[in-house]
Amino acid sequence: MSDSISFDRAAEFYDETRSYDPDLARATTELLTAELRGRRTVLEVGVGTGLIALPLHEAGVPMLGLDISGPMLHKLIEKAGGRPPFPLVLGDATALPFADDSVHAGLVRWVLHLIPDWRRVVAELVRVVRPGGALVIHLGAYGGPWEETRRRFEQIVGIALDPVGIGWHGEEQLDEEMARHGGRLRLLPPLARRSQESPAELLDGIERNVYSWTWPIPEDARRAALAELRPWAEGRFGPLDRPQVHETTVVWRAYDLPG
């Protein structure tokens, strides 16, 4: 296996911390279904608990899922009623266990920041997707109050917590890498995202160690940092239980591969 970050420990709380609100989840499924329907086999790398793949499967998109984490795949199966709803493979994104030109499209959401050799993942996807197919990718990102809080936490612990793979705002790098493989970029229609979480919810997540960027920090150091972070957050944002509204857009990038 590679040194990619595994989400074994996150299986029980992943949906709680990484899911979209119902409106955005529905809009995402509709957008991706329109893009992927008719492409036959669609491989999602980093399928996880099926947040994206299960609704697509239910919408009629023929899915194939791969993840490096067995517990995440078990959670997907549990959510699907106890049986795999579509083929699932335990494997490494940097060495996909599929033949050349064996699938018709690739799908990646919030994965490439977890993999140091993310360019190898891109190359592997290009290898297994048939000529004329497409890769559909969303890098994911923090923003607004949550980015500020994460950066302040980083300052307090004195350890750089940037992603081990491509940065959350690395779209330009991704576009350049895909262009090297002949991928032609299409931006899918943007989707509105409106977050109303409170600082208390984010701080609780840090205390519970549910975010991958807190995992490298020892328990005692994380809790000591929180003692400093809480008063900072209250001074910066006001009452910690007051929701902070942050509006942004979610843009999926589709790359058409040479035919």
mmCIF file with all atom_site columns, C-alpha atoms in Angstrom, residues 63-167:
data_model
loop_
_atom_site.group_PDB
_atom_site.id
_atom_site.type_symbol
_atom_site.label_atom_id
_atom_site.label_alt_id
_atom_site.label_comp_id
_atom_site.label_asym_id
_atom_site.label_entity_id
_atom_site.label_seq_id
_atom_site.pdbx_PDB_ins_code
_atom_site.Cartn_x
_atom_site.Cartn_y
_atom_site.Cartn_z
_atom_site.occupancy
_atom_site.B_iso_or_equiv
_atom_site.pdbx_formal_charge
_atom_site.auth_seq_id
_atom_site.auth_comp_id
_atom_site.auth_asym_id
_atom_site.auth_atom_id
_atom_site.pdbx_PDB_model_num
ATOM 1   C CA . MET A 1 63  ? -21.035 2.337  -10.354 1.00 0.00 ? 63  MET A CA 1
ATOM 2   C CA . LEU A 1 64  ? -17.808 0.571  -9.388  1.00 0.00 ? 64  LEU A CA 1
ATOM 3   C CA . GLY A 1 65  ? -16.181 1.639  -6.126  1.00 0.00 ? 65  GLY A CA 1
ATOM 4   C CA . LEU A 1 66  ? -12.622 1.462  -4.831  1.00 0.00 ? 66  LEU A CA 1
ATOM 5   C CA . ASP A 1 67  ? -11.271 2.511  -1.435  1.00 0.00 ? 67  ASP A CA 1
ATOM 6   C CA . ILE A 1 68  ? -8.137  1.897  0.595   1.00 0.00 ? 68  ILE A CA 1
ATOM 7   C CA . SER A 1 69  ? -10.182 1.537  3.792   1.00 0.00 ? 69  SER A CA 1
ATOM 8   C CA . GLY A 1 70  ? -12.008 -1.676 4.596   1.00 0.00 ? 70  GLY A CA 1
ATOM 9   C CA . PRO A 1 71  ? -14.067 -0.112 7.412   1.00 0.00 ? 71  PRO A CA 1
ATOM 10  C CA . MET A 1 72  ? -15.311 2.601  5.045   1.00 0.00 ? 72  MET A CA 1
ATOM 11  C CA . LEU A 1 73  ? -16.445 -0.030 2.533   1.00 0.00 ? 73  LEU A CA 1
ATOM 12  C CA . HIS A 1 74  ? -18.126 -2.006 5.324   1.00 0.00 ? 74  HIS A CA 1
ATOM 13  C CA . LYS A 1 75  ? -20.047 1.128  6.293   1.00 0.00 ? 75  LYS A CA 1
ATOM 14  C CA . LEU A 1 76  ? -21.174 1.560  2.670   1.00 0.00 ? 76  LEU A CA 1
ATOM 15  C CA . ILE A 1 77  ? -22.448 -2.035 2.634   1.00 0.00 ? 77  ILE A CA 1
ATOM 16  C CA . GLU A 1 78  ? -24.210 -1.507 5.948   1.00 0.00 ? 78  GLU A CA 1
ATOM 17  C CA . LYS A 1 79  ? -25.941 1.601  4.575   1.00 0.00 ? 79  LYS A CA 1
ATOM 18  C CA . ALA A 1 80  ? -27.002 -0.381 1.509   1.00 0.00 ? 80  ALA A CA 1
ATOM 19  C CA . GLY A 1 81  ? -28.785 -2.999 3.626   1.00 0.00 ? 81  GLY A CA 1
ATOM 20  C CA . GLY A 1 82  ? -25.997 -5.494 4.224   1.00 0.00 ? 82  GLY A CA 1
ATOM 21  C CA . ARG A 1 83  ? -25.006 -6.388 0.660   1.00 0.00 ? 83  ARG A CA 1
ATOM 22  C CA . PRO A 1 84  ? -22.713 -4.605 -1.814  1.00 0.00 ? 84  PRO A CA 1
ATOM 23  C CA . PRO A 1 85  ? -25.029 -2.549 -4.042  1.00 0.00 ? 85  PRO A CA 1
ATOM 24  C CA . PHE A 1 86  ? -22.426 -2.562 -6.831  1.00 0.00 ? 86  PHE A CA 1
ATOM 25  C CA . PRO A 1 87  ? -18.897 -3.992 -7.193  1.00 0.00 ? 87  PRO A CA 1
ATOM 26  C CA . LEU A 1 88  ? -16.554 -2.798 -4.446  1.00 0.00 ? 88  LEU A CA 1
ATOM 27  C CA . VAL A 1 89  ? -12.794 -3.233 -4.406  1.00 0.00 ? 89  VAL A CA 1
ATOM 28  C CA . LEU A 1 90  ? -10.329 -2.737 -1.548  1.00 0.00 ? 90  LEU A CA 1
ATOM 29  C CA . GLY A 1 91  ? -7.324  -1.190 -3.230  1.00 0.00 ? 91  GLY A CA 1
ATOM 30  C CA . ASP A 1 92  ? -4.821  1.594  -3.634  1.00 0.00 ? 92  ASP A CA 1
ATOM 31  C CA . ALA A 1 93  ? -5.591  4.563  -5.878  1.00 0.00 ? 93  ALA A CA 1
ATOM 32  C CA . THR A 1 94  ? -1.927  4.796  -6.919  1.00 0.00 ? 94  THR A CA 1
ATOM 33  C CA . ALA A 1 95  ? -2.018  1.244  -8.311  1.00 0.00 ? 95  ALA A CA 1
ATOM 34  C CA . LEU A 1 96  ? -5.561  0.611  -9.520  1.00 0.00 ? 96  LEU A CA 1
ATOM 35  C CA . PRO A 1 97  ? -6.275  -3.133 -9.795  1.00 0.00 ? 97  PRO A CA 1
ATOM 36  C CA . PHE A 1 98  ? -8.040  -2.792 -13.136 1.00 0.00 ? 98  PHE A CA 1
ATOM 37  C CA . ALA A 1 99  ? -7.014  -3.455 -16.727 1.00 0.00 ? 99  ALA A CA 1
ATOM 38  C CA . ASP A 1 100 ? -6.252  -0.699 -19.191 1.00 0.00 ? 100 ASP A CA 1
ATOM 39  C CA . ASP A 1 101 ? -9.330  0.894  -20.791 1.00 0.00 ? 101 ASP A CA 1
ATOM 40  C CA . SER A 1 102 ? -11.662 -1.127 -18.542 1.00 0.00 ? 102 SER A CA 1
ATOM 41  C CA . VAL A 1 103 ? -14.088 1.576  -17.342 1.00 0.00 ? 103 VAL A CA 1
ATOM 42  C CA . HIS A 1 104 ? -15.930 4.384  -19.076 1.00 0.00 ? 104 HIS A CA 1
ATOM 43  C CA . ALA A 1 105 ? -15.521 7.221  -16.576 1.00 0.00 ? 105 ALA A CA 1
ATOM 44  C CA . GLY A 1 106 ? -13.751 8.039  -13.331 1.00 0.00 ? 106 GLY A CA 1
ATOM 45  C CA . LEU A 1 107 ? -15.110 9.988  -10.375 1.00 0.00 ? 107 LEU A CA 1
ATOM 46  C CA . VAL A 1 108 ? -13.083 11.515 -7.536  1.00 0.00 ? 108 VAL A CA 1
ATOM 47  C CA . ARG A 1 109 ? -14.344 13.656 -4.648  1.00 0.00 ? 109 ARG A CA 1
ATOM 48  C CA . TRP A 1 110 ? -12.231 14.971 -1.747  1.00 0.00 ? 110 TRP A CA 1
ATOM 49  C CA . VAL A 1 111 ? -9.481  12.383 -2.225  1.00 0.00 ? 111 VAL A CA 1
ATOM 50  C CA . LEU A 1 112 ? -6.422  13.812 -3.975  1.00 0.00 ? 112 LEU A CA 1
ATOM 51  C CA . HIS A 1 113 ? -5.402  15.967 -0.990  1.00 0.00 ? 113 HIS A CA 1
ATOM 52  C CA . LEU A 1 114 ? -4.896  12.738 0.996   1.00 0.00 ? 114 LEU A CA 1
ATOM 53  C CA . ILE A 1 115 ? -2.427  11.158 -1.420  1.00 0.00 ? 115 ILE A CA 1
ATOM 54  C CA . PRO A 1 116 ? 1.171   12.420 -1.662  1.00 0.00 ? 116 PRO A CA 1
ATOM 55  C CA . ASP A 1 117 ? 1.629   10.995 -5.157  1.00 0.00 ? 117 ASP A CA 1
ATOM 56  C CA . TRP A 1 118 ? -1.679  12.367 -6.449  1.00 0.00 ? 118 TRP A CA 1
ATOM 57  C CA . ARG A 1 119 ? -0.267  12.677 -9.966  1.00 0.00 ? 119 ARG A CA 1
ATOM 58  C CA . ARG A 1 120 ? 0.124   8.891  -10.001 1.00 0.00 ? 120 ARG A CA 1
ATOM 59  C CA . VAL A 1 121 ? -3.588  8.601  -9.231  1.00 0.00 ? 121 VAL A CA 1
ATOM 60  C CA . VAL A 1 122 ? -4.379  10.813 -12.209 1.00 0.00 ? 122 VAL A CA 1
ATOM 61  C CA . ALA A 1 123 ? -2.147  8.673  -14.425 1.00 0.00 ? 123 ALA A CA 1
ATOM 62  C CA . GLU A 1 124 ? -3.807  5.491  -13.173 1.00 0.00 ? 124 GLU A CA 1
ATOM 63  C CA . LEU A 1 125 ? -7.275  6.874  -13.857 1.00 0.00 ? 125 LEU A CA 1
ATOM 64  C CA . VAL A 1 126 ? -6.258  7.883  -17.362 1.00 0.00 ? 126 VAL A CA 1
ATOM 65  C CA . ARG A 1 127 ? -4.927  4.356  -17.849 1.00 0.00 ? 127 ARG A CA 1
ATOM 66  C CA . VAL A 1 128 ? -8.097  2.539  -16.811 1.00 0.00 ? 128 VAL A CA 1
ATOM 67  C CA . VAL A 1 129 ? -10.644 4.898  -18.401 1.00 0.00 ? 129 VAL A CA 1
ATOM 68  C CA . ARG A 1 130 ? -11.336 4.117  -22.032 1.00 0.00 ? 130 ARG A CA 1
ATOM 69  C CA . PRO A 1 131 ? -10.390 6.582  -24.779 1.00 0.00 ? 131 PRO A CA 1
ATOM 70  C CA . GLY A 1 132 ? -13.181 9.100  -25.151 1.00 0.00 ? 132 GLY A CA 1
ATOM 71  C CA . GLY A 1 133 ? -14.184 8.684  -21.513 1.00 0.00 ? 133 GLY A CA 1
ATOM 72  C CA . ALA A 1 134 ? -14.100 11.346 -18.828 1.00 0.00 ? 134 ALA A CA 1
ATOM 73  C CA . LEU A 1 135 ? -12.780 12.048 -15.364 1.00 0.00 ? 135 LEU A CA 1
ATOM 74  C CA . VAL A 1 136 ? -15.035 14.060 -13.054 1.00 0.00 ? 136 VAL A CA 1
ATOM 75  C CA . ILE A 1 137 ? -13.242 15.548 -10.050 1.00 0.00 ? 137 ILE A CA 1
ATOM 76  C CA . HIS A 1 138 ? -13.950 17.845 -7.111  1.00 0.00 ? 138 HIS A CA 1
ATOM 77  C CA . LEU A 1 139 ? -11.003 18.653 -4.865  1.00 0.00 ? 139 LEU A CA 1
ATOM 78  C CA . GLY A 1 140 ? -12.979 20.029 -1.928  1.00 0.00 ? 140 GLY A CA 1
ATOM 79  C CA . ALA A 1 141 ? -11.964 22.984 0.202   1.00 0.00 ? 141 ALA A CA 1
ATOM 80  C CA . TYR A 1 142 ? -12.357 24.750 3.477   1.00 0.00 ? 142 TYR A CA 1
ATOM 81  C CA . GLY A 1 143 ? -13.405 28.377 3.473   1.00 0.00 ? 143 GLY A CA 1
ATOM 82  C CA . GLY A 1 144 ? -14.709 31.236 5.564   1.00 0.00 ? 144 GLY A CA 1
ATOM 83  C CA . PRO A 1 145 ? -14.631 30.829 9.369   1.00 0.00 ? 145 PRO A CA 1
ATOM 84  C CA . TRP A 1 146 ? -13.523 27.212 9.125   1.00 0.00 ? 146 TRP A CA 1
ATOM 85  C CA . GLU A 1 147 ? -10.386 28.052 7.155   1.00 0.00 ? 147 GLU A CA 1
ATOM 86  C CA . GLU A 1 148 ? -9.536  30.800 9.657   1.00 0.00 ? 148 GLU A CA 1
ATOM 87  C CA . THR A 1 149 ? -10.020 28.438 12.581  1.00 0.00 ? 149 THR A CA 1
ATOM 88  C CA . ARG A 1 150 ? -7.943  25.701 10.987  1.00 0.00 ? 150 ARG A CA 1
ATOM 89  C CA . ARG A 1 151 ? -5.115  28.130 10.306  1.00 0.00 ? 151 ARG A CA 1
ATOM 90  C CA . ARG A 1 152 ? -5.224  29.457 13.882  1.00 0.00 ? 152 ARG A CA 1
ATOM 91  C CA . PHE A 1 153 ? -5.104  25.889 15.203  1.00 0.00 ? 153 PHE A CA 1
ATOM 92  C CA . GLU A 1 154 ? -2.080  25.293 12.985  1.00 0.00 ? 154 GLU A CA 1
ATOM 93  C CA . GLN A 1 155 ? -0.350  28.360 14.424  1.00 0.00 ? 155 GLN A CA 1
ATOM 94  C CA . ILE A 1 156 ? -1.014  27.266 17.992  1.00 0.00 ? 156 ILE A CA 1
ATOM 95  C CA . VAL A 1 157 ? 0.336   23.724 17.561  1.00 0.00 ? 157 VAL A CA 1
ATOM 96  C CA . GLY A 1 158 ? 3.250   24.988 15.477  1.00 0.00 ? 158 GLY A CA 1
ATOM 97  C CA . ILE A 1 159 ? 2.930   22.255 12.860  1.00 0.00 ? 159 ILE A CA 1
ATOM 98  C CA . ALA A 1 160 ? 2.087   22.757 9.180   1.00 0.00 ? 160 ALA A CA 1
ATOM 99  C CA . LEU A 1 161 ? -1.207  20.987 8.491   1.00 0.00 ? 161 LEU A CA 1
ATOM 100 C CA . ASP A 1 162 ? -1.480  21.475 4.749   1.00 0.00 ? 162 ASP A CA 1
ATOM 101 C CA . PRO A 1 163 ? -2.681  18.436 2.772   1.00 0.00 ? 163 PRO A CA 1
ATOM 102 C CA . VAL A 1 164 ? -0.116  15.750 2.018   1.00 0.00 ? 164 VAL A CA 1
ATOM 103 C CA . GLY A 1 165 ? -1.370  15.683 -1.588  1.00 0.00 ? 165 GLY A CA 1
ATOM 104 C CA . ILE A 1 166 ? -2.679  18.424 -3.839  1.00 0.00 ? 166 ILE A CA 1
ATOM 105 C CA . GLY A 1 167 ? -3.855  21.518 -1.958  1.00 0.00 ? 167 GLY A CA 1
#
